[in-house]
Amino acid sequence: MEPCSTRKLPFSLPIDSDNKATEFHPLSSSPPHMRAFHLAWLSLFACFLSTFSIPSLIPVIRNDLNLSATDVGTAGIAAFVGSIFSRLAMGPVCDLVGPRIASASLSLITAPVVLATAFVSSPTSFILIRFLIGFCLANFVANQFWMSSMFSSSVVGLANGVSAGWANMGAGVAQLVMPLIYSLVKSFNVPENTAWRVIFVVPAAFQALTAILVLVYGQDLPCGNYRDSGEASNKPKENFFKVLFHGLLNYRGWILGLTYGYCFGVEITMDNVIDQYFYYRFGVNLEVAGMIAACFALTNCFARPTGGLLSDRLAKTFGIRGRLWGLWVVQTVAGLLCVLLGRLNSLGASVAVMCAFSVFVQASSGLTFGIVPFVSKRSLGVISGMTGSGGALGAISP
């Protein structure tokens, strides 16, 4: 993807020679840069909400569908298997049609699948639904691609970190809110096997709404959309597979994918099982387990943005090596905390270490995507997809 640098337009934020913003103001909604930021994180937030609405209700769903532990585990793996291939494909799709169309189309396609969760009746259909819903997490690639298209190298780490971090909170909100909505619906004398089904209209409708907002109010580049900016016409016409294979030949993308598997992959594995872990191991009720699990995901509000900010600050002093060393140190600390968490038997200590671990593992994700925009400008979408797929692959590895 080449930047739109052929003409200068008036913007409310200072810009560089490519019309990318050199400052990042998350509380602003000024178009096009900050509006794209808010649309990108909100759309991805909806996808995380949809994906993790099911894990937040696993104890109830498991009883209703007579799921075995193997069924639950297989379904969790299936969700991320779908994400691997969709993330890999989303990169070149963004390169070809832009992040706006790519993101909105995927959300609109998968929203009916989220709603279809209400109609599952067997372990097989449950596993299939989780597999299909997992495709919506490919919106993460469009999210990071969009931010890299809108923000300059001096703040792109921070922009990527905040956009993805705020979006990832959708997992925590699902774990916190879905059990409460379930309890509310059940309080109206709705049977348990009906109550958990009807509430899936909430994440499905929200996901469709955010997709429409992206289509109506978003734009791909500072100077317009792909189809009318003139950027696409200035590039050699390449088909999907040429774009894909050009990125796949860059070994740095594979290294980042592996690294991301050990931070974001671990993070979404925790999002998928942490409420069940506290529910079954420490005997807390469904609502309390959801609140504890929400603490892990909601630290994305500041942890992942901190990683992106740290990446930008280190780069100002040490260049790209600063970004790389920062990632290594933070991810190493996260690994040590993960080992410690598995050795604790106290509820209070487990919660405390879990929160510390969440900060470092999510900051590692922010640091990783502080590096991605500098690997290959020509194949930014593909490299983003490769890295994102590595995160999903990390979630299904033993």
CSV table of C-alpha atoms in Angstrom, one decimal:
chain,number,residue,atom,x,y,z
A,1,MET,CA,0.0,0.0,0.0
A,2,GLU,CA,1.4,3.4,-1.0
A,3,PRO,CA,0.5,6.5,1.0
A,4,CYS,CA,-1.6,9.3,-0.5
A,5,SER,CA,1.1,11.9,-0.8
A,6,THR,CA,0.2,13.5,-4.1
A,7,ARG,CA,-1.9,16.3,-2.6
A,8,LYS,CA,-2.2,18.2,0.6
A,9,LEU,CA,-5.5,18.7,2.4
A,10,PRO,CA,-6.5,20.7,5.4
A,11,PHE,CA,-6.7,18.6,8.6
A,12,SER,CA,-7.2,19.4,12.3
A,13,LEU,CA,-4.1,17.4,13.3
A,14,PRO,CA,-0.6,18.1,12.2
A,15,ILE,CA,0.5,15.8,9.4
A,16,ASP,CA,3.6,14.5,7.6
A,17,SER,CA,4.4,14.4,3.9
A,18,ASP,CA,2.1,11.5,3.4
A,19,ASN,CA,-0.9,13.2,5.1
A,20,LYS,CA,-0.6,10.9,8.1
A,21,ALA,CA,-1.2,12.4,11.5
A,22,THR,CA,1.9,13.1,13.6
A,23,GLU,CA,-0.1,13.4,16.8
A,24,PHE,CA,-2.6,11.1,18.4
A,25,HIS,CA,-5.5,12.5,20.4
A,26,PRO,CA,-7.8,9.6,21.5
A,27,LEU,CA,-10.5,11.8,22.9
A,28,SER,CA,-10.9,13.7,19.6
A,29,SER,CA,-13.2,12.5,16.8
A,30,SER,CA,-11.9,14.9,14.1
A,31,PRO,CA,-12.0,13.4,10.6
A,32,PRO,CA,-10.4,11.6,9.0
A,33,HIS,CA,-7.7,10.3,11.3
A,34,MET,CA,-9.4,10.2,14.7
A,35,ARG,CA,-12.7,9.3,13.3
A,36,ALA,CA,-11.1,6.3,11.6
A,37,PHE,CA,-9.5,5.4,15.0
A,38,HIS,CA,-12.8,5.3,16.8
A,39,LEU,CA,-14.6,3.4,14.1
A,40,ALA,CA,-11.7,0.9,13.9
A,41,TRP,CA,-11.6,0.1,17.6
A,42,LEU,CA,-15.4,0.1,18.1
A,43,SER,CA,-15.9,-2.3,15.2
A,44,LEU,CA,-13.2,-4.7,16.5
A,45,PHE,CA,-14.6,-4.3,20.0
A,46,ALA,CA,-17.9,-5.7,18.7
A,47,CYS,CA,-16.1,-8.7,17.2
A,48,PHE,CA,-14.4,-9.5,20.5
A,49,LEU,CA,-17.7,-9.1,22.3
A,50,SER,CA,-19.3,-11.6,19.9
A,51,THR,CA,-16.5,-14.1,20.1
A,52,PHE,CA,-16.2,-14.2,23.8
A,53,SER,CA,-19.9,-14.0,24.6
A,54,ILE,CA,-20.0,-17.8,24.4
A,55,PRO,CA,-17.1,-18.6,26.8
A,56,SER,CA,-18.7,-16.3,29.4
A,57,LEU,CA,-21.7,-18.6,29.4
A,58,ILE,CA,-20.0,-22.0,29.0
A,59,PRO,CA,-21.1,-23.5,32.4
A,60,VAL,CA,-24.8,-22.9,31.4
A,61,ILE,CA,-24.4,-23.9,27.7
A,62,ARG,CA,-22.4,-27.0,28.7
A,63,ASN,CA,-25.3,-28.2,30.9
A,64,ASP,CA,-28.0,-27.5,28.3
A,65,LEU,CA,-26.2,-29.2,25.4
A,66,ASN,CA,-24.6,-32.0,27.5
A,67,LEU,CA,-21.1,-30.9,26.3
A,68,SER,CA,-18.1,-32.9,27.4
A,69,ALA,CA,-14.8,-31.3,28.4
A,70,THR,CA,-13.5,-32.4,25.0
A,71,ASP,CA,-16.4,-30.7,23.2
A,72,VAL,CA,-15.7,-27.4,25.0
A,73,GLY,CA,-12.0,-27.6,24.3
A,74,THR,CA,-12.5,-28.5,20.7
A,75,ALA,CA,-14.9,-25.6,20.2
A,76,GLY,CA,-12.4,-23.2,21.7
A,77,ILE,CA,-9.7,-24.4,19.4
A,78,ALA,CA,-12.2,-24.2,16.4
A,79,ALA,CA,-12.8,-20.5,17.1
A,80,PHE,CA,-9.2,-19.7,16.7
A,81,VAL,CA,-8.6,-22.1,13.7
A,82,GLY,CA,-11.1,-20.0,11.8
A,83,SER,CA,-9.3,-16.9,12.9
A,84,ILE,CA,-6.0,-18.1,11.6
A,85,PHE,CA,-7.1,-18.4,8.0
A,86,SER,CA,-9.3,-15.3,8.0
A,87,ARG,CA,-6.6,-13.1,9.4
A,88,LEU,CA,-4.1,-14.4,6.8
A,89,ALA,CA,-6.6,-13.6,4.0
A,90,MET,CA,-7.6,-10.2,5.5
A,91,GLY,CA,-4.1,-8.7,4.9
A,92,PRO,CA,-4.1,-8.9,1.1
A,93,VAL,CA,-7.8,-8.0,1.0
A,94,CYS,CA,-7.0,-4.8,2.8
A,95,ASP,CA,-4.2,-4.1,0.3
A,96,LEU,CA,-6.7,-4.6,-2.5
A,97,VAL,CA,-9.9,-2.9,-1.4
A,98,GLY,CA,-9.0,-1.0,1.7
A,99,PRO,CA,-9.6,-1.6,5.4
A,100,ARG,CA,-13.1,0.1,5.4
A,101,ILE,CA,-14.8,-2.3,3.0
A,102,ALA,CA,-12.8,-5.3,4.3
A,103,SER,CA,-13.8,-4.7,8.0
A,104,ALA,CA,-17.4,-3.9,7.4
A,105,SER,CA,-18.0,-6.7,5.0
A,106,LEU,CA,-16.6,-9.3,7.4
A,107,SER,CA,-18.6,-8.0,10.3
A,108,LEU,CA,-21.9,-8.0,8.3
A,109,ILE,CA,-21.2,-11.6,7.1
A,110,THR,CA,-20.5,-13.0,10.5
A,111,ALA,CA,-23.2,-11.1,12.5
A,112,PRO,CA,-25.9,-13.6,11.4
A,113,VAL,CA,-23.6,-16.4,12.6
A,114,VAL,CA,-23.4,-14.9,16.0
A,115,LEU,CA,-27.2,-14.8,16.1
A,116,ALA,CA,-27.4,-18.4,15.0
A,117,THR,CA,-25.8,-19.4,18.3
A,118,ALA,CA,-29.3,-19.3,19.7
A,119,PHE,CA,-30.3,-22.3,17.6
A,120,VAL,CA,-27.4,-24.7,18.3
A,121,SER,CA,-28.7,-28.1,19.6
A,122,SER,CA,-25.8,-30.4,19.6
A,123,PRO,CA,-22.0,-30.5,20.3
A,124,THR,CA,-21.3,-30.6,16.6
A,125,SER,CA,-23.3,-27.5,15.8
A,126,PHE,CA,-21.8,-25.7,18.8
A,127,ILE,CA,-18.3,-26.4,17.5
A,128,LEU,CA,-19.3,-25.3,14.0
A,129,ILE,CA,-20.7,-22.0,15.3
A,130,ARG,CA,-17.6,-21.3,17.3
A,131,PHE,CA,-15.5,-22.0,14.2
A,132,LEU,CA,-17.5,-19.6,12.0
A,133,ILE,CA,-17.7,-16.8,14.6
A,134,GLY,CA,-13.9,-16.9,14.9
A,135,PHE,CA,-13.7,-15.5,11.4
A,136,CYS,CA,-14.8,-12.1,12.6
A,137,LEU,CA,-11.6,-11.7,14.6
A,138,ALA,CA,-9.8,-11.1,11.3
A,139,ASN,CA,-11.1,-7.5,11.8
A,140,PHE,CA,-8.0,-7.1,13.9
A,141,VAL,CA,-5.9,-7.0,10.8
A,142,ALA,CA,-8.1,-4.3,9.2
A,143,ASN,CA,-7.9,-2.4,12.5
A,144,GLN,CA,-4.1,-2.3,12.6
A,145,PHE,CA,-3.8,-1.8,8.8
A,146,TRP,CA,-6.2,1.2,9.1
A,147,MET,CA,-4.2,2.8,11.9
A,148,SER,CA,-0.9,2.3,10.0
A,149,SER,CA,-2.5,4.1,7.0
A,150,MET,CA,-3.6,7.1,9.1
A,151,PHE,CA,-0.8,7.7,11.6
A,152,SER,CA,2.9,8.6,11.1
A,153,SER,CA,5.8,6.5,12.3
A,154,SER,CA,6.3,8.7,15.3
A,155,VAL,CA,2.9,7.7,16.8
A,156,VAL,CA,1.9,4.6,14.9
A,157,GLY,CA,2.9,2.3,17.8
A,158,LEU,CA,0.6,4.2,20.2
A,159,ALA,CA,-2.2,4.4,17.7
A,160,ASN,CA,-2.1,0.7,17.0
A,161,GLY,CA,-1.8,-0.1,20.7
A,162,VAL,CA,-4.8,2.0,21.8
A,163,SER,CA,-7.0,0.9,18.9
A,164,ALA,CA,-6.4,-2.8,19.5
A,165,GLY,CA,-6.3,-2.4,23.3
A,166,TRP,CA,-9.6,-0.7,23.6
A,167,ALA,CA,-11.1,-3.2,21.1
A,168,ASN,CA,-9.8,-6.2,23.1
A,169,MET,CA,-11.8,-5.0,26.0
A,170,GLY,CA,-14.8,-6.5,24.2
A,171,ALA,CA,-13.7,-9.8,25.6
A,172,GLY,CA,-13.8,-8.5,29.2
A,173,VAL,CA,-17.1,-6.7,28.6
A,174,ALA,CA,-18.6,-10.0,27.3
A,175,GLN,CA,-17.4,-11.9,30.4
A,176,LEU,CA,-18.8,-9.2,32.7
A,177,VAL,CA,-22.0,-8.3,30.9
A,178,MET,CA,-23.3,-11.5,29.3
A,179,PRO,CA,-23.8,-13.4,32.6
A,180,LEU,CA,-25.6,-10.4,34.0
A,181,ILE,CA,-27.9,-10.1,31.0
A,182,TYR,CA,-28.5,-13.9,31.3
A,183,SER,CA,-29.5,-13.5,35.0
A,184,LEU,CA,-31.7,-10.5,34.1
A,185,VAL,CA,-33.6,-12.5,31.4
A,186,LYS,CA,-33.9,-15.5,33.7
A,187,SER,CA,-35.4,-13.3,36.4
A,188,PHE,CA,-38.5,-12.9,34.2
A,189,ASN,CA,-39.2,-16.6,34.6
A,190,VAL,CA,-37.6,-17.5,31.3
A,191,PRO,CA,-36.3,-21.0,31.3
A,192,GLU,CA,-32.5,-21.4,31.5
A,193,ASN,CA,-32.3,-23.2,28.2
A,194,THR,CA,-34.1,-20.3,26.5
A,195,ALA,CA,-32.5,-17.4,28.4
A,196,TRP,CA,-28.9,-18.0,27.3
A,197,ARG,CA,-30.1,-18.3,23.7
A,198,VAL,CA,-32.1,-15.1,23.3
A,199,ILE,CA,-29.4,-12.8,24.7
A,200,PHE,CA,-27.2,-13.5,21.6
A,201,VAL,CA,-29.2,-10.9,19.8
A,202,VAL,CA,-27.2,-8.3,21.7
A,203,PRO,CA,-23.7,-9.0,20.3
A,204,ALA,CA,-25.1,-9.8,16.9
A,205,ALA,CA,-27.0,-6.5,16.6
A,206,PHE,CA,-24.1,-4.5,18.0
A,207,GLN,CA,-21.7,-6.1,15.5
A,208,ALA,CA,-24.0,-5.3,12.5
A,209,LEU,CA,-24.5,-1.7,13.8
A,210,THR,CA,-20.7,-1.0,14.0
A,211,ALA,CA,-20.2,-2.4,10.5
A,212,ILE,CA,-22.8,0.0,9.1
A,213,LEU,CA,-21.1,2.9,10.9
A,214,VAL,CA,-17.8,2.0,9.4
A,215,LEU,CA,-19.3,2.0,5.9
A,216,VAL,CA,-21.1,5.2,6.3
A,217,TYR,CA,-18.6,7.4,8.2
A,218,GLY,CA,-15.2,5.8,7.6
A,219,GLN,CA,-12.6,6.4,4.9
A,220,ASP,CA,-9.5,4.3,4.1
A,221,LEU,CA,-6.8,6.9,3.7
A,222,PRO,CA,-6.3,10.6,4.8
A,223,CYS,CA,-7.2,11.7,1.3
A,224,GLY,CA,-10.2,9.5,0.8
A,225,ASN,CA,-11.2,5.9,0.0
A,226,TYR,CA,-9.3,3.4,-2.1
A,227,ARG,CA,-11.7,3.5,-5.0
A,228,ASP,CA,-11.8,7.3,-5.4
A,229,SER,CA,-8.4,8.5,-4.0
A,230,GLY,CA,-6.5,7.5,-7.1
A,231,GLU,CA,-4.0,5.5,-5.0
A,232,ALA,CA,-5.1,2.1,-6.3
A,233,SER,CA,-4.8,3.3,-9.9
A,234,ASN,CA,-1.2,4.3,-9.3
A,235,LYS,CA,-0.2,0.8,-8.2
A,236,PRO,CA,0.4,-2.1,-10.5
A,237,LYS,CA,-2.7,-4.2,-10.7
A,238,GLU,CA,-2.1,-7.4,-8.8
A,239,ASN,CA,-4.4,-10.2,-8.0
A,240,PHE,CA,-5.1,-11.7,-4.6
A,241,PHE,CA,-2.5,-14.4,-4.7
A,242,LYS,CA,0.3,-12.2,-6.0
A,243,VAL,CA,-0.2,-9.8,-3.1
A,244,LEU,CA,-0.4,-12.7,-0.7
A,245,PHE,CA,2.7,-14.5,-1.8
A,246,HIS,CA,4.8,-11.3,-2.0
A,247,GLY,CA,4.2,-10.9,1.8
A,248,LEU,CA,4.7,-14.5,2.6
A,249,LEU,CA,8.2,-14.4,1.3
A,250,ASN,CA,9.3,-11.9,3.9
A,251,TYR,CA,10.8,-13.9,6.7
A,252,ARG,CA,10.4,-11.1,9.2
A,253,GLY,CA,6.6,-11.5,9.0
A,254,TRP,CA,7.0,-15.1,10.1
A,255,ILE,CA,9.2,-14.2,13.0
A,256,LEU,CA,6.7,-11.6,14.2
A,257,GLY,CA,3.9,-14.1,13.8
A,258,LEU,CA,5.8,-16.5,16.1
A,259,THR,CA,6.4,-13.8,18.6
A,260,TYR,CA,2.8,-12.7,18.6
A,261,GLY,CA,1.7,-16.2,19.2
A,262,TYR,CA,3.4,-16.2,22.5
A,263,CYS,CA,1.8,-12.9,23.7
A,264,PHE,CA,-1.6,-12.4,22.0
A,265,GLY,CA,-2.1,-16.1,21.5
A,266,VAL,CA,-1.6,-16.6,25.3
A,267,GLU,CA,-3.9,-13.7,26.0
A,268,ILE,CA,-6.9,-15.0,24.0
A,269,THR,CA,-6.3,-18.4,25.4
A,270,MET,CA,-6.8,-16.9,28.9
A,271,ASP,CA,-9.8,-15.0,27.7
A,272,ASN,CA,-11.3,-18.3,26.5
A,273,VAL,CA,-10.7,-20.3,29.7
A,274,ILE,CA,-10.0,-18.0,32.6
A,275,ASP,CA,-13.7,-17.7,33.8
A,276,GLN,CA,-14.0,-21.5,33.7
A,277,TYR,CA,-10.7,-21.8,35.6
A,278,PHE,CA,-11.9,-19.8,38.5
A,279,TYR,CA,-15.4,-21.2,38.4
A,280,TYR,CA,-14.3,-24.8,38.6
A,281,ARG,CA,-11.0,-24.5,40.6
A,282,PHE,CA,-12.0,-22.1,43.3
A,283,GLY,CA,-15.8,-22.7,43.3
A,284,VAL,CA,-16.9,-19.1,42.7
A,285,ASN,CA,-20.3,-18.5,41.1
A,286,LEU,CA,-20.8,-17.6,37.4
A,287,GLU,CA,-21.1,-13.8,38.0
A,288,VAL,CA,-17.9,-13.6,40.2
A,289,ALA,CA,-16.0,-15.8,37.7
A,290,GLY,CA,-17.0,-13.4,35.0
A,291,MET,CA,-15.9,-10.4,37.0
A,292,ILE,CA,-12.5,-11.9,37.7
A,293,ALA,CA,-12.1,-12.8,34.0
A,294,ALA,CA,-13.1,-9.3,33.0
A,295,CYS,CA,-10.3,-7.9,35.0
A,296,PHE,CA,-7.8,-9.8,32.8
A,297,ALA,CA,-9.3,-8.4,29.5
A,298,LEU,CA,-10.2,-4.9,30.7
A,299,THR,CA,-6.5,-4.1,31.5
A,300,ASN,CA,-6.3,-3.7,27.7
A,301,CYS,CA,-7.6,-0.2,28.3
A,302,PHE,CA,-4.1,0.9,29.3
A,303,ALA,CA,-1.7,-2.1,29.0
A,304,ARG,CA,-1.6,-2.6,25.2
A,305,PRO,CA,-1.5,1.2,24.6
A,306,THR,CA,1.4,1.4,27.1
A,307,GLY,CA,3.2,-1.2,25.0
A,308,GLY,CA,2.7,0.9,21.8
A,309,LEU,CA,3.7,4.1,23.6
A,310,LEU,CA,6.9,2.4,25.0
A,311,SER,CA,7.7,1.2,21.5
A,312,ASP,CA,7.5,4.7,20.1
A,313,ARG,CA,9.5,6.2,22.9
A,314,LEU,CA,12.3,3.6,22.6
A,315,ALA,CA,12.4,4.2,18.9
A,316,LYS,CA,13.1,7.9,19.3
A,317,THR,CA,16.3,7.0,21.3
A,318,PHE,CA,17.4,3.7,19.9
A,319,GLY,CA,15.6,3.3,16.6
A,320,ILE,CA,14.1,0.0,15.5
A,321,ARG,CA,16.4,-1.9,17.9
A,322,GLY,CA,14.8,-0.1,20.8
A,323,ARG,CA,11.4,-1.4,19.7
A,324,LEU,CA,12.8,-5.0,19.4
A,325,TRP,CA,14.6,-4.9,22.8
A,326,GLY,CA,11.5,-3.5,24.5
A,327,LEU,CA,9.4,-6.3,23.2
A,328,TRP,CA,11.9,-8.9,24.4
A,329,VAL,CA,12.1,-7.6,27.9
A,330,VAL,CA,8.4,-7.1,28.4
A,331,GLN,CA,7.5,-10.5,26.9
A,332,THR,CA,10.1,-12.3,29.1
A,333,VAL,CA,8.5,-10.8,32.2
A,334,ALA,CA,5.1,-11.9,31.0
A,335,GLY,CA,6.3,-15.5,30.5
A,336,LEU,CA,7.7,-15.6,34.1
A,337,LEU,CA,4.4,-14.3,35.5
A,338,CYS,CA,2.5,-16.9,33.5
A,339,VAL,CA,4.6,-19.7,35.0
A,340,LEU,CA,4.0,-18.3,38.5
A,341,LEU,CA,0.2,-18.1,38.0
A,342,GLY,CA,0.1,-21.8,37.2
A,343,ARG,CA,1.8,-22.7,40.5
A,344,LEU,CA,-0.5,-20.7,42.9
A,345,ASN,CA,-3.4,-22.3,44.9
A,346,SER,CA,-4.8,-19.2,46.6
A,347,LEU,CA,-7.7,-17.3,45.1
A,348,GLY,CA,-6.4,-13.9,46.1
A,349,ALA,CA,-2.8,-14.5,45.0
A,350,SER,CA,-4.0,-16.0,41.7
A,351,VAL,CA,-6.1,-12.9,40.9
A,352,ALA,CA,-3.3,-10.6,41.8
A,353,VAL,CA,-0.7,-12.4,39.6
A,354,MET,CA,-3.3,-12.8,36.8
A,355,CYS,CA,-3.7,-9.0,36.7
A,356,ALA,CA,0.0,-8.4,36.7
A,357,PHE,CA,0.4,-11.0,34.0
A,358,SER,CA,-2.3,-9.4,31.9
A,359,VAL,CA,-0.5,-6.1,31.9
A,360,PHE,CA,2.7,-7.5,30.6
A,361,VAL,CA,1.3,-9.9,28.1
A,362,GLN,CA,-1.0,-7.2,26.6
A,363,ALA,CA,1.9,-4.7,26.5
A,364,SER,CA,3.9,-7.3,24.6
A,365,SER,CA,1.1,-7.3,21.9
A,366,GLY,CA,1.3,-3.5,21.7
A,367,LEU,CA,5.1,-3.6,21.3
A,368,THR,CA,4.8,-6.3,18.5
A,369,PHE,CA,2.5,-4.1,16.4
A,370,GLY,CA,4.8,-1.2,17.1
A,371,ILE,CA,7.2,-3.1,14.8
A,372,VAL,CA,4.9,-4.4,12.1
A,373,PRO,CA,4.4,-1.1,10.1
A,374,PHE,CA,8.2,-1.0,9.5
A,375,VAL,CA,8.7,-4.5,8.1
A,376,SER,CA,7.3,-3.9,4.6
A,377,LYS,CA,5.3,-0.8,3.5
A,378,ARG,CA,4.5,-2.4,0.2
A,379,SER,CA,3.0,-5.5,1.9
A,380,LEU,CA,1.7,-4.0,5.1
A,381,GLY,CA,-1.6,-5.8,5.0
A,382,VAL,CA,0.0,-9.2,4.4
A,383,ILE,CA,2.5,-8.7,7.2
A,384,SER,CA,-0.3,-7.6,9.5
A,385,GLY,CA,-2.2,-10.7,8.5
A,386,MET,CA,0.7,-13.0,9.0
A,387,THR,CA,1.4,-11.5,12.5
A,388,GLY,CA,-2.2,-11.6,13.5
A,389,SER,CA,-2.6,-15.3,12.3
A,390,GLY,CA,0.4,-16.1,14.5
A,391,GLY,CA,-1.5,-14.8,17.5
A,392,ALA,CA,-4.5,-17.1,16.6
A,393,LEU,CA,-2.2,-20.0,16.0
A,394,GLY,CA,-0.6,-19.5,19.5
A,395,ALA,CA,-4.1,-19.8,21.0
A,396,ILE,CA,-4.6,-23.4,19.7
A,397,SER,CA,-1.1,-24.7,20.4
A,398,PRO,CA,-0.8,-27.1,23.2
